[in-house]
Tab-separated table of C-alpha atoms and ligand atoms in Angstrom:
chain	number	residue	atom	x	y	z
P	26	MET	CA	1.338	-10.787	0.730
P	27	GLY	CA	1.678	-14.180	2.374
P	28	LEU	CA	-1.862	-15.305	1.661
P	29	THR	CA	-1.766	-14.042	-1.931
P	30	THR	CA	1.584	-15.758	-2.521
P	31	ALA	CA	0.322	-19.026	-1.013
P	32	ALA	CA	-2.954	-19.067	-2.937
P	33	CYS	CA	-1.369	-18.022	-6.237
P	34	LEU	CA	1.438	-20.614	-5.963
P	35	ALA	CA	-1.239	-23.258	-5.290
P	36	HIS	CA	-3.138	-21.939	-8.301
P	37	LEU	CA	0.005	-22.475	-10.396
P	38	GLY	CA	-0.114	-26.165	-9.400
P	39	HIS	CA	2.211	-26.317	-6.409
P	40	ARG	CA	1.233	-27.967	-3.146
P	41	VAL	CA	1.237	-25.144	-0.579
P	42	VAL	CA	0.961	-25.133	3.198
P	43	CYS	CA	0.305	-21.599	4.470
P	44	ALA	CA	1.153	-20.923	8.110
P	45	ASP	CA	0.221	-18.230	10.589
P	46	LEU	CA	0.664	-17.824	14.345
P	47	ASP	CA	-2.952	-16.855	14.912
P	48	GLU	CA	-5.148	-19.929	15.494
P	49	ALA	CA	-8.430	-18.109	14.957
P	50	ARG	CA	-7.180	-16.719	11.670
P	51	VAL	CA	-6.059	-20.162	10.480
P	52	ALA	CA	-9.452	-21.633	11.448
P	53	ALA	CA	-11.235	-18.903	9.461
P	54	LEU	CA	-8.963	-19.409	6.444
P	55	ARG	CA	-9.685	-23.149	6.506
P	56	ARG	CA	-13.352	-22.201	6.106
P	57	GLY	CA	-12.348	-19.999	3.152
P	58	GLU	CA	-12.962	-16.748	5.074
P	59	ILE	CA	-10.571	-14.009	3.932
P	60	PRO	CA	-9.657	-11.431	6.598
P	61	ILE	CA	-8.888	-8.600	4.148
P	62	VAL	CA	-10.467	-6.854	1.162
P	63	GLU	CA	-8.466	-8.024	-1.867
P	64	ALA	CA	-10.000	-8.508	-5.327
P	65	GLY	CA	-10.050	-12.118	-6.548
P	66	LEU	CA	-8.341	-13.541	-3.449
P	67	ALA	CA	-11.422	-15.262	-1.988
P	68	GLU	CA	-12.078	-17.056	-5.284
P	69	ILE	CA	-8.523	-18.312	-5.670
P	70	VAL	CA	-8.363	-19.457	-2.018
P	71	ALA	CA	-11.713	-21.248	-2.415
P	72	SER	CA	-10.677	-23.086	-5.580
P	73	THR	CA	-7.241	-24.142	-4.251
P	74	LEU	CA	-8.743	-25.217	-0.894
P	75	ALA	CA	-11.322	-27.255	-2.796
P	76	ASN	CA	-8.771	-29.057	-4.994
P	77	GLY	CA	-6.490	-29.657	-2.014
P	78	THR	CA	-3.444	-27.772	-3.305
P	79	LEU	CA	-3.715	-25.183	-0.488
P	80	THR	CA	-3.907	-26.026	3.214
P	81	PHE	CA	-3.456	-23.922	6.345
P	82	GLU	CA	-1.410	-24.676	9.432
P	83	VAL	CA	-0.763	-23.031	12.793
P	84	GLY	CA	2.953	-22.453	13.297
P	85	ALA	CA	5.807	-22.158	10.836
P	86	ALA	CA	7.770	-25.248	11.911
P	87	LYS	CA	4.944	-27.651	11.058
P	88	ALA	CA	4.388	-26.027	7.682
P	89	ALA	CA	8.097	-26.001	6.835
P	90	ALA	CA	8.866	-29.578	7.879
P	91	ASP	CA	8.223	-31.331	4.538
P	92	ALA	CA	8.706	-28.375	2.235
P	93	ASP	CA	11.119	-28.136	-0.691
P	94	VAL	CA	10.767	-24.349	-0.675
P	95	VAL	CA	9.845	-22.129	2.289
P	96	PHE	CA	8.708	-18.528	1.702
P	97	LEU	CA	9.061	-16.041	4.558
P	98	CYS	CA	6.322	-13.427	4.152
P	99	VAL	CA	6.310	-11.784	7.576
P	100	PRO	CA	6.005	-8.052	8.251
P	101	THR	CA	9.041	-5.811	8.619
P	102	PRO	CA	7.539	-2.796	10.375
P	103	GLN	CA	9.392	0.447	10.874
P	104	GLY	CA	11.660	0.444	13.917
P	105	PRO	CA	12.168	3.472	16.198
P	106	ASP	CA	15.196	4.671	14.173
P	107	GLY	CA	13.375	4.589	10.799
P	108	GLY	CA	15.006	1.299	9.817
P	109	ALA	CA	13.168	-2.002	9.327
P	110	ASP	CA	12.433	-4.057	12.444
P	111	LEU	CA	13.686	-7.593	11.730
P	112	ARG	CA	12.306	-9.315	14.794
P	113	TYR	CA	9.530	-11.178	12.934
P	114	ILE	CA	11.720	-12.439	10.146
P	115	GLU	CA	14.422	-13.549	12.570
P	116	GLY	CA	11.731	-15.141	14.740
P	117	ALA	CA	10.300	-17.055	11.774
P	118	ALA	CA	13.764	-18.195	10.707
P	119	ALA	CA	14.510	-19.404	14.249
P	120	GLU	CA	11.185	-21.247	14.337
P	121	ILE	CA	11.832	-23.233	11.150
P	122	ALA	CA	15.590	-23.787	11.571
P	123	ALA	CA	15.471	-27.268	13.069
P	124	ALA	CA	12.438	-28.406	11.071
P	125	LEU	CA	13.824	-27.766	7.573
P	126	ARG	CA	14.744	-30.814	5.587
P	127	PRO	CA	18.247	-31.072	4.100
P	128	GLY	CA	18.544	-29.215	0.804
P	129	ALA	CA	15.460	-27.057	1.400
P	130	LEU	CA	15.345	-23.581	-0.156
P	131	VAL	CA	14.393	-20.645	2.087
P	132	VAL	CA	13.048	-17.620	0.217
P	133	ASN	CA	12.740	-14.240	1.837
P	134	LYS	CA	9.884	-12.200	0.352
P	135	SER	CA	9.692	-9.641	3.157
P	136	THR	CA	11.180	-6.206	2.483
P	137	VAL	CA	14.449	-6.209	4.404
P	138	PRO	CA	17.566	-4.034	4.586
P	139	VAL	CA	20.512	-4.916	2.420
P	140	GLY	CA	22.414	-7.730	4.063
P	141	SER	CA	19.396	-9.464	5.626
P	142	THR	CA	19.668	-12.605	3.508
P	143	ARG	CA	22.913	-13.205	5.369
P	144	ALA	CA	21.179	-12.445	8.675
P	145	VAL	CA	18.589	-15.166	7.918
P	146	GLU	CA	21.412	-17.587	7.079
P	147	ASP	CA	23.032	-16.772	10.420
P	148	VAL	CA	19.820	-17.422	12.361
P	149	LEU	CA	19.102	-20.676	10.479
P	150	HIS	CA	22.628	-21.938	10.977
P	151	ARG	CA	21.970	-24.632	8.366
P	152	PRO	CA	24.773	-24.813	5.776
P	153	ASP	CA	22.750	-27.497	3.965
P	154	VAL	CA	19.931	-25.009	3.283
P	155	ALA	CA	20.145	-22.246	0.641
P	156	VAL	CA	18.681	-18.812	1.431
P	157	VAL	CA	17.643	-16.511	-1.415
P	158	SER	CA	16.006	-13.107	-1.622
P	159	ASN	CA	12.860	-12.678	-3.743
P	160	PRO	CA	11.327	-9.210	-3.355
P	161	GLU	CA	7.624	-8.819	-3.984
P	162	PHE	CA	6.133	-6.091	-6.199
P	163	LEU	CA	2.387	-6.680	-5.769
P	164	ARG	CA	0.080	-3.835	-4.788
P	165	GLU	CA	-2.767	-4.029	-2.312
P	166	GLY	CA	-6.080	-4.092	-4.128
P	167	THR	CA	-4.604	-5.742	-7.249
P	168	ALA	CA	-2.375	-8.271	-5.486
P	169	VAL	CA	-3.668	-11.394	-7.264
P	170	THR	CA	-3.468	-9.864	-10.750
P	171	ASP	CA	-0.025	-8.427	-9.981
P	172	PHE	CA	1.230	-11.794	-8.706
P	173	LEU	CA	-0.015	-13.692	-11.747
P	174	ASN	CA	1.192	-11.070	-14.279
P	175	PRO	CA	4.539	-9.789	-12.995
P	176	ASP	CA	6.686	-7.419	-15.049
P	177	ARG	CA	9.643	-9.407	-13.718
P	178	VAL	CA	10.626	-11.843	-11.001
P	179	VAL	CA	13.736	-10.764	-9.079
P	180	ILE	CA	15.828	-13.374	-7.293
P	181	GLY	CA	18.925	-12.658	-5.221
P	182	ALA	CA	21.119	-15.715	-4.695
P	183	ASP	CA	24.781	-16.310	-3.919
P	184	ASP	CA	24.373	-19.787	-5.352
P	185	HIS	CA	23.069	-19.468	-8.928
P	186	ALA	CA	21.664	-23.009	-8.884
P	187	ALA	CA	19.499	-22.084	-5.869
P	188	GLY	CA	18.257	-19.069	-7.830
P	189	GLU	CA	17.396	-21.333	-10.770
P	190	ARG	CA	15.440	-23.614	-8.438
P	191	LEU	CA	13.281	-20.714	-7.362
P	192	ALA	CA	12.916	-19.570	-10.978
P	193	ASP	CA	11.456	-23.039	-11.713
P	194	VAL	CA	8.767	-22.456	-9.068
P	195	TYR	CA	7.666	-19.364	-11.027
P	196	ALA	CA	8.071	-20.991	-14.465
P	197	PRO	CA	4.291	-21.300	-15.092
P	198	LEU	CA	4.085	-17.451	-15.025
P	199	ARG	CA	6.372	-17.239	-18.104
P	200	SER	CA	7.758	-14.011	-16.685
P	201	ALA	CA	11.136	-12.396	-17.237
P	202	VAL	CA	13.426	-13.495	-14.383
P	203	LEU	CA	16.433	-11.575	-13.105
P	204	ILE	CA	18.819	-13.604	-10.990
P	205	THR	CA	21.325	-11.423	-9.174
P	206	ASP	CA	23.133	-11.354	-5.840
P	207	PRO	CA	21.165	-10.873	-2.580
P	208	ALA	CA	22.360	-7.294	-1.936
P	209	SER	CA	21.244	-6.209	-5.417
P	210	ALA	CA	17.843	-7.935	-5.075
P	211	GLU	CA	17.265	-6.254	-1.704
P	212	THR	CA	18.312	-2.901	-3.177
P	213	ILE	CA	15.976	-3.375	-6.171
P	214	LYS	CA	12.971	-3.570	-3.833
P	215	TYR	CA	13.785	-0.305	-2.044
P	216	ALA	CA	14.836	1.412	-5.268
P	217	ALA	CA	11.539	0.443	-6.968
P	218	ASN	CA	9.367	1.710	-4.113
P	219	GLY	CA	11.561	4.809	-3.698
P	220	PHE	CA	11.324	5.620	-7.396
P	221	LEU	CA	7.540	5.175	-7.484
P	222	ALA	CA	7.163	7.380	-4.390
P	223	MET	CA	9.421	9.923	-6.117
P	224	LYS	CA	7.160	9.982	-9.196
P	225	ILE	CA	4.113	10.704	-7.031
P	226	SER	CA	5.890	13.365	-4.947
P	227	PHE	CA	7.111	14.946	-8.175
P	228	VAL	CA	3.646	15.158	-9.656
P	229	ASN	CA	2.217	16.449	-6.359
P	230	ALA	CA	4.861	19.210	-6.347
P	231	ILE	CA	4.024	20.007	-9.984
P	232	ALA	CA	0.333	20.129	-8.967
P	233	ALA	CA	1.172	22.706	-6.288
P	234	MET	CA	3.005	24.690	-8.941
P	235	CYS	CA	0.052	24.381	-11.341
P	236	GLU	CA	-2.212	25.910	-8.693
P	237	ALA	CA	0.204	28.831	-8.287
P	238	VAL	CA	0.634	29.588	-11.985
P	239	GLY	CA	-2.912	28.719	-13.100
P	240	ALA	CA	-1.969	25.598	-15.097
P	241	ASN	CA	-3.942	22.352	-15.242
P	242	VAL	CA	-2.143	19.288	-13.893
P	243	ASP	CA	-4.348	16.893	-15.903
P	244	ASP	CA	-3.000	18.385	-19.122
P	245	VAL	CA	0.535	18.621	-17.764
P	246	VAL	CA	0.507	14.891	-16.891
P	247	GLU	CA	-0.953	14.049	-20.302
P	248	GLY	CA	1.762	16.169	-21.896
P	249	ILE	CA	4.692	14.653	-20.018
P	250	GLY	CA	3.248	11.127	-19.728
P	251	SER	CA	3.005	10.703	-23.488
P	252	ASP	CA	6.808	10.927	-23.581
P	253	GLU	CA	7.704	7.227	-23.439
P	254	ARG	CA	10.758	7.999	-21.329
P	255	ILE	CA	8.459	9.331	-18.599
P	256	GLY	CA	5.295	7.237	-18.988
P	257	ARG	CA	1.835	7.867	-17.547
P	258	SER	CA	1.735	5.479	-14.617
P	259	PHE	CA	2.126	6.571	-10.997
P	260	LEU	CA	1.632	10.219	-11.919
P	261	LYS	CA	-1.800	10.715	-10.369
P	262	PRO	CA	-1.771	13.694	-8.029
P	263	GLY	CA	-3.467	13.086	-4.708
P	264	PRO	CA	-3.347	13.678	-0.959
P	265	GLY	CA	0.151	12.169	-0.737
P	266	TRP	CA	1.240	8.547	-0.808
P	267	GLY	CA	0.529	6.290	2.154
P	268	GLY	CA	-0.035	2.656	3.074
P	269	SER	CA	2.147	0.046	4.672
P	270	CYS	CA	4.995	0.216	2.145
P	271	PHE	CA	6.033	3.589	0.666
P	272	PRO	CA	6.182	5.484	3.982
P	273	LYS	CA	8.274	2.853	5.767
P	274	ASP	CA	10.388	1.851	2.764
P	275	SER	CA	11.278	5.438	1.830
P	276	LYS	CA	12.476	6.096	5.393
P	277	ALA	CA	14.317	2.751	5.469
P	278	LEU	CA	16.061	3.659	2.208
P	279	VAL	CA	17.345	6.903	3.726
P	280	LYS	CA	18.434	4.996	6.828
P	281	ILE	CA	20.225	2.209	4.904
P	282	ALA	CA	22.033	4.806	2.785
P	283	ALA	CA	23.048	6.740	5.922
P	284	ASP	CA	24.276	3.547	7.594
P	285	TYR	CA	26.631	3.067	4.655
P	286	GLY	CA	27.758	6.708	4.634
P	287	TYR	CA	25.543	8.142	1.866
P	288	ASP	CA	23.283	11.103	2.591
P	289	PHE	CA	20.288	10.389	0.305
P	290	THR	CA	19.038	13.990	0.167
P	291	MET	CA	16.836	13.353	-2.871
P	292	MET	CA	14.849	10.686	-1.014
P	293	LYS	CA	14.549	12.999	1.994
P	294	GLY	CA	13.050	15.585	-0.370
P	295	VAL	CA	10.579	12.995	-1.691
P	296	ILE	CA	9.435	12.341	1.895
P	297	ASP	CA	9.266	16.083	2.706
P	298	VAL	CA	7.095	16.786	-0.339
P	299	ASN	CA	4.766	14.003	0.765
P	300	GLU	CA	4.350	15.465	4.242
P	301	GLU	CA	3.841	18.909	2.724
P	302	GLN	CA	1.188	17.462	0.395
P	303	ARG	CA	-0.753	16.047	3.350
P	304	ARG	CA	-0.598	19.488	5.023
P	305	ARG	CA	-1.693	21.155	1.793
P	306	MET	CA	-4.883	19.065	1.822
P	307	VAL	CA	-5.692	20.286	5.340
P	308	GLY	CA	-4.987	23.836	4.128
P	309	LYS	CA	-7.521	23.378	1.335
P	310	VAL	CA	-10.199	22.376	3.843
P	311	ARG	CA	-9.353	25.377	6.048
P	312	THR	CA	-9.546	27.709	3.076
P	313	ALA	CA	-12.842	26.150	2.012
P	314	LEU	CA	-14.211	26.761	5.510
P	315	GLY	CA	-12.955	30.360	5.414
P	316	PHE	CA	-10.257	29.874	8.059
P	317	GLY	CA	-6.575	30.769	7.611
P	318	PRO	CA	-3.637	28.532	8.541
P	319	GLY	CA	-3.480	27.424	12.199
P	320	GLY	CA	-6.128	28.231	14.787
P	321	GLY	CA	-9.327	26.436	15.678
P	322	LEU	CA	-12.071	25.293	13.348
P	323	ARG	CA	-14.740	25.727	16.035
P	324	GLY	CA	-17.162	22.882	15.387
P	325	ALA	CA	-17.206	23.207	11.584
P	326	LEU	CA	-18.628	20.017	10.054
P	327	VAL	CA	-16.392	18.348	7.470
P	328	ALA	CA	-17.588	15.314	5.507
P	329	VAL	CA	-14.904	12.877	4.383
P	330	LEU	CA	-15.419	10.237	1.719
P	331	GLY	CA	-12.833	7.469	1.941
P	332	LEU	CA	-10.608	6.516	4.878
P	333	THR	CA	-8.387	3.784	3.424
P	334	PHE	CA	-4.963	4.721	1.997
P	335	LYS	CA	-6.246	3.997	-1.502
P	336	ALA	CA	-9.233	2.334	-3.169
P	337	GLY	CA	-9.575	-1.438	-3.452
P	338	THR	CA	-8.369	-2.237	0.074
P	339	ASP	CA	-9.630	-1.957	3.662
P	340	ASP	CA	-6.127	-1.014	4.848
P	341	LEU	CA	-6.005	2.117	7.011
P	342	ARG	CA	-2.266	2.015	7.711
P	343	ASP	CA	-0.628	5.413	7.211
P	344	SER	CA	-3.641	6.642	5.282
P	345	PRO	CA	-3.375	10.280	4.096
P	346	SER	CA	-7.115	10.516	4.729
P	347	LEU	CA	-6.626	9.738	8.422
P	348	THR	CA	-3.693	12.193	8.716
P	349	MET	CA	-5.999	14.901	7.404
P	350	VAL	CA	-8.904	13.838	9.616
P	351	ARG	CA	-6.752	13.842	12.744
P	352	SER	CA	-5.451	17.321	11.966
P	353	LEU	CA	-9.014	18.603	11.417
P	354	LEU	CA	-10.239	16.993	14.656
P	355	ALA	CA	-7.293	18.497	16.557
P	356	SER	CA	-8.339	21.937	15.294
P	357	GLY	CA	-11.860	21.488	16.654
P	358	ALA	CA	-13.698	20.452	13.474
P	359	LYS	CA	-16.307	17.687	13.501
P	360	VAL	CA	-15.658	14.938	10.983
P	361	ARG	CA	-18.308	12.658	9.558
P	362	ALA	CA	-16.914	10.015	7.247
P	363	PHE	CA	-17.969	7.199	4.972
P	364	ASP	CA	-15.814	4.444	3.551
P	365	PRO	CA	-17.280	1.365	1.831
P	366	THR	CA	-14.902	-0.950	3.733
P	367	VAL	CA	-15.148	0.572	7.198
P	368	GLY	CA	-18.038	-0.903	9.159
P	369	LEU	CA	-20.329	1.017	11.452
P	370	GLY	CA	-20.476	-1.708	14.087
P	371	ALA	CA	-17.840	-3.235	16.343
P	372	GLU	CA	-15.381	-3.449	13.461
P	373	GLY	CA	-15.385	0.318	12.961
P	374	THR	CA	-15.391	1.293	16.588
P	375	LYS	CA	-12.665	-1.114	17.725
P	376	ASN	CA	-10.115	0.571	15.474
P	377	ALA	CA	-8.341	3.255	17.497
P	378	SER	CA	-7.294	5.154	14.373
P	379	LEU	CA	-10.995	5.958	13.835
P	380	ASP	CA	-11.441	7.530	17.292
P	381	GLY	CA	-13.346	10.808	17.170
P	382	ILE	CA	-14.767	10.213	13.682
P	383	GLU	CA	-18.521	9.918	13.257
P	384	LEU	CA	-19.042	7.079	10.761
P	385	ALA	CA	-21.929	7.470	8.312
P	386	ALA	CA	-23.853	4.702	6.542
P	387	ASP	CA	-23.323	6.135	3.058
P	388	ALA	CA	-21.868	9.108	1.189
P	389	ILE	CA	-25.045	11.201	1.314
P	390	ALA	CA	-25.437	10.634	5.065
P	391	ALA	CA	-21.820	11.765	5.508
P	392	ALA	CA	-22.394	14.916	3.439
P	393	ARG	CA	-25.594	16.005	5.202
P	394	GLY	CA	-25.206	19.469	6.740
P	395	GLY	CA	-21.474	19.640	5.945
P	396	ARG	CA	-19.773	22.803	4.707
P	397	VAL	CA	-16.936	20.909	3.075
P	398	LEU	CA	-16.912	17.459	1.495
P	399	VAL	CA	-13.479	15.902	0.981
P	400	ILE	CA	-12.910	13.083	-1.512
P	401	ALA	CA	-9.976	11.413	0.234
P	402	THR	CA	-9.955	7.951	-1.396
P	403	GLU	CA	-10.659	7.262	-5.060
P	404	TRP	CA	-13.417	4.645	-4.587
P	405	PRO	CA	-15.145	4.363	-8.009
P	406	GLU	CA	-18.584	4.753	-6.412
P	407	PHE	CA	-17.676	8.320	-5.353
P	408	ALA	CA	-17.182	9.227	-9.022
P	409	LYS	CA	-20.846	8.319	-9.578
P	410	LEU	CA	-22.252	10.480	-6.771
P	411	ASP	CA	-25.527	12.253	-7.549
P	412	LEU	CA	-24.092	15.775	-7.226
P	413	ASP	CA	-27.539	17.422	-7.153
P	414	GLU	CA	-28.412	15.277	-4.154
P	415	VAL	CA	-25.061	16.132	-2.518
P	416	ALA	CA	-25.713	19.864	-3.049
P	417	ALA	CA	-29.254	19.490	-1.673
P	418	VAL	CA	-28.145	17.911	1.627
P	419	MET	CA	-25.056	20.087	2.241
P	420	ALA	CA	-24.951	23.569	3.811
P	421	ASP	CA	-25.259	26.639	1.575
P	422	ASP	CA	-22.202	27.561	-0.461
P	423	ALA	CA	-20.601	24.162	0.240
P	424	VAL	CA	-17.248	23.152	-1.240
P	425	ILE	CA	-15.972	19.845	-2.540
P	426	VAL	CA	-12.260	19.377	-1.874
P	427	ASP	CA	-11.390	16.660	-4.363
P	428	ALA	CA	-8.056	15.352	-3.056
P	429	ARG	CA	-8.073	12.611	-5.736
P	430	ASN	CA	-9.179	14.632	-8.778
P	431	LEU	CA	-11.974	12.081	-9.101
P	432	LEU	CA	-14.839	14.383	-10.062
P	433	ASP	CA	-15.481	16.560	-13.100
P	434	PRO	CA	-15.108	20.162	-11.820
P	435	ALA	CA	-17.676	21.447	-14.341
P	436	ALA	CA	-20.277	18.904	-13.148
P	437	VAL	CA	-19.654	19.862	-9.510
P	438	ARG	CA	-20.090	23.571	-10.296
P	439	ALA	CA	-23.191	22.863	-12.390
P	440	ALA	CA	-24.743	21.292	-9.266
P	441	GLY	CA	-24.210	24.605	-7.425
P	442	LEU	CA	-21.204	23.492	-5.382
P	443	ARG	CA	-17.749	25.050	-5.285
P	444	TYR	CA	-14.809	22.853	-6.318
P	445	ASP	CA	-11.161	22.599	-5.312
P	446	GLY	CA	-9.036	19.756	-6.730
P	447	VAL	CA	-5.290	19.099	-6.771
P	448	GLY	CA	-3.454	21.169	-9.354
P	449	ARG	CA	-6.625	22.017	-11.257
P	450	PRO	CA	-7.425	25.658	-11.980
T	777	UGA	C1	3.401	-0.483	-3.308
T	777	UGA	C2	4.072	-0.775	-4.671
T	777	UGA	O1	3.315	-0.174	-5.726
T	777	UGA	C3	4.172	-2.280	-4.918
T	777	UGA	O2	4.865	-2.527	-6.141
T	777	UGA	C4	4.926	-2.929	-3.746
T	777	UGA	O3	4.993	-4.336	-3.884
T	777	UGA	C5	4.219	-2.602	-2.436
T	777	UGA	O4	4.138	-1.163	-2.285
T	777	UGA	C6	5.007	-3.201	-1.323
T	777	UGA	O5	6.157	-2.776	-1.111
T	777	UGA	O6	4.552	-4.186	-0.725
T	777	UGA	P1	0.879	-0.442	-2.362
T	777	UGA	O7	1.460	0.224	-1.158
T	777	UGA	O8	-0.041	-1.587	-2.165
T	777	UGA	O9	2.067	-0.974	-3.357
T	777	UGA	O10	0.049	0.642	-3.171
T	777	UGA	P2	0.310	1.624	-4.404
T	777	UGA	O11	-0.702	1.339	-5.442
T	777	UGA	O12	1.720	1.652	-4.827
T	777	UGA	O13	-0.061	3.041	-3.756
T	777	UGA	C7	0.744	3.614	-2.723
T	777	UGA	C8	0.267	5.016	-2.415
T	777	UGA	O14	0.533	5.902	-3.506
T	777	UGA	C9	-1.239	5.128	-2.167
T	777	UGA	O15	-1.459	6.025	-1.103
T	777	UGA	C10	-1.782	5.664	-3.477
T	777	UGA	O16	-2.988	6.369	-3.327
T	777	UGA	C11	-0.655	6.580	-3.897
T	777	UGA	N1	-0.599	6.838	-5.348
T	777	UGA	C12	-0.314	5.826	-6.225
T	777	UGA	C13	-0.791	8.132	-5.823
T	777	UGA	O17	-1.068	9.078	-5.049
T	777	UGA	N2	-0.690	8.376	-7.166
T	777	UGA	C14	-0.402	7.390	-8.051
T	777	UGA	O18	-0.306	7.689	-9.285
T	777	UGA	C15	-0.207	6.083	-7.581
């Protein structure tokens, strides 16, 4: 989020200094090396580095010293009680406090509990500096496009003039801008992520129902999605939502509500359905292998295509694929996996979340000898698999568990494989 924001603001014509604590990372960024998979980001960093609008710096204080506007884009991981851990944002605020020039504008883009804008003001202790909230709505994988084409820019400011100053920074985007108070802006961020997670949990629950009654979720989504009041987006059934945002933000929303005396049972249900959906995917693999719920899987070989939490990113954080893999490994299954962004070398093996997984060089190598092949991430290349080749290398009577409804069931069956999707008859 920080790097995308920095590069895109430079692209809009601002002079941007992007800071990080990690010296090696800053050195790599100065060479134009991007540490993550994110479409279009390398190009925009290269062009803004080349024209001098983007530079990198070690340490926040140095970067903030001459700035008119300072964006805080640090992580707010989940704390032990389900709430957001504010230590990085408070640390960053403390680091820049003395360096800020009079009249500077501090913008918090990190996802923080309601009331945190005030907490940043308290840490800064600089009455001459305005602090505003500016939640971010970009998605991993499409971050650059999302940044440059926002549906809206939300700004939370006690001082309307400070809000207008930030709106000016975004003026080249010609986006709708909502200036509100900080508590409302902070609530908008959680409400947006909570609502999107709710849509996905809803469709996953409907998919479970479709399986029970023999309906087809593809048609059900088409039927409800064409109602403009419902819309088609974020209604793709899958293995459950994951990543670095929905899981932590949905729990934080429940926690914030509880802290203020509201029992947000609906959001708890959204989270429960998501956990149930992840378990349902494991159940599908067990059924495909001929085992009932619980008990060991005794060395059964399961092939898994896709490890990231969604396509278009190399992010493994809270990936439904890894939840499923860990459950299968714990039951004694062998897992061989392929993901286009997970390397076979040091990069793959150094990541503890991949422990116990045999990494394959490609999809066919992963499938070889397997009794079940799971499509866990919707990488477009998996939709183009040569299904005859897959059937030829897999064990007899093999099953494809398509946790992303990526494949055409008829084509899978025509290749001599069995098929089990999500909510498809
Ligand atoms: C999400 C929000 O979409 C962004 O607007 C927000 O800025 C971001 O969190 C954040 O708070 O920083 P992101 O986590 O990158 O973005 O990814 P999404 O595209 O929202 O996907 C989240 C999860 O939902 C993934 O596991 C994805 O596979 C799943 N999903 C998404 C579905 O299962 N079905 C869908 O129809 C859409």
